[in-house]
Amino acid sequence: MLYELFVSRNTKAKDNRELNNIINRYGENTIEELRKRAKDQSLSLRDRRHWRRLLRLANSSSLDLV
């Protein structure tokens, strides 16, 4: 996964913590919530990129979210 190659260890840890918090909050609706936030035009481009990155991480993780 390219994410592993270009992101610092601290950023990976922060993303994993945030993803775990979202999973704890939304449960099986995590993917849908991340998709909604990634497409929300009222958010800044930077924020939408952040949510897209977490969505990719959630999709590629071994967690059974769907």
CSV table of C-alpha atoms in Angstrom, one decimal:
chain,number,residue,atom,x,y,z
A,1,MET,CA,0.0,0.0,0.0
A,2,LEU,CA,1.4,3.4,-1.0
A,3,TYR,CA,0.2,5.0,2.2
A,4,GLU,CA,2.7,3.0,4.1
A,5,LEU,CA,5.6,4.3,2.1
A,6,PHE,CA,5.0,8.0,2.1
A,7,VAL,CA,3.4,8.8,5.5
A,8,SER,CA,5.3,9.2,8.8
A,9,ARG,CA,4.9,6.8,11.7
A,10,ASN,CA,3.2,9.6,13.7
A,11,THR,CA,0.7,10.4,11.0
A,12,LYS,CA,-0.2,6.7,10.6
A,13,ALA,CA,-0.7,6.4,14.4
A,14,LYS,CA,-2.9,9.5,14.5
A,15,ASP,CA,-5.0,8.3,11.5
A,16,ASN,CA,-5.4,4.9,13.2
A,17,ARG,CA,-6.5,6.5,16.5
A,18,GLU,CA,-9.0,8.7,14.7
A,19,LEU,CA,-10.3,5.8,12.6
A,20,ASN,CA,-10.8,3.7,15.8
A,21,ASN,CA,-12.7,6.6,17.4
A,22,ILE,CA,-15.0,6.9,14.4
A,23,ILE,CA,-15.5,3.1,14.4
A,24,ASN,CA,-16.4,3.2,18.0
A,25,ARG,CA,-18.9,6.0,17.4
A,26,TYR,CA,-20.6,4.9,14.2
A,27,GLY,CA,-20.0,1.1,14.2
A,28,GLU,CA,-21.1,-0.6,11.0
A,29,ASN,CA,-22.1,2.8,9.5
A,30,THR,CA,-18.4,4.0,9.5
A,31,ILE,CA,-17.8,3.6,5.8
A,32,GLU,CA,-21.0,5.5,4.9
A,33,GLU,CA,-20.2,8.3,7.4
A,34,LEU,CA,-16.7,8.6,6.0
A,35,ARG,CA,-18.0,8.7,2.4
A,36,LYS,CA,-20.5,11.4,3.4
A,37,ARG,CA,-17.8,13.5,4.9
A,38,ALA,CA,-15.4,13.0,2.0
A,39,LYS,CA,-18.1,14.3,-0.4
A,40,ASP,CA,-19.4,17.2,1.7
A,41,GLN,CA,-18.9,20.3,-0.3
A,42,SER,CA,-19.4,22.5,2.7
A,43,LEU,CA,-16.1,21.3,4.1
A,44,SER,CA,-12.7,22.6,2.9
A,45,LEU,CA,-10.7,20.7,0.3
A,46,ARG,CA,-8.2,19.9,3.0
A,47,ASP,CA,-10.9,18.4,5.3
A,48,ARG,CA,-12.4,16.3,2.4
A,49,ARG,CA,-8.9,15.0,1.6
A,50,HIS,CA,-8.5,14.0,5.2
A,51,TRP,CA,-11.8,12.1,5.2
A,52,ARG,CA,-10.9,10.4,1.9
A,53,ARG,CA,-7.6,9.3,3.4
A,54,LEU,CA,-9.4,7.8,6.4
A,55,LEU,CA,-12.0,6.2,4.1
A,56,ARG,CA,-9.1,4.5,2.1
A,57,LEU,CA,-7.6,3.4,5.3
A,58,ALA,CA,-10.9,1.9,6.5
A,59,ASN,CA,-11.5,0.2,3.2
A,60,SER,CA,-8.0,-1.3,3.1
A,61,SER,CA,-7.9,-2.4,6.7
A,62,SER,CA,-8.7,-5.9,7.8
A,63,LEU,CA,-11.6,-4.7,9.9
A,64,ASP,CA,-15.1,-6.0,9.0
A,65,LEU,CA,-16.9,-2.7,8.6
A,66,VAL,CA,-19.1,-3.4,5.7
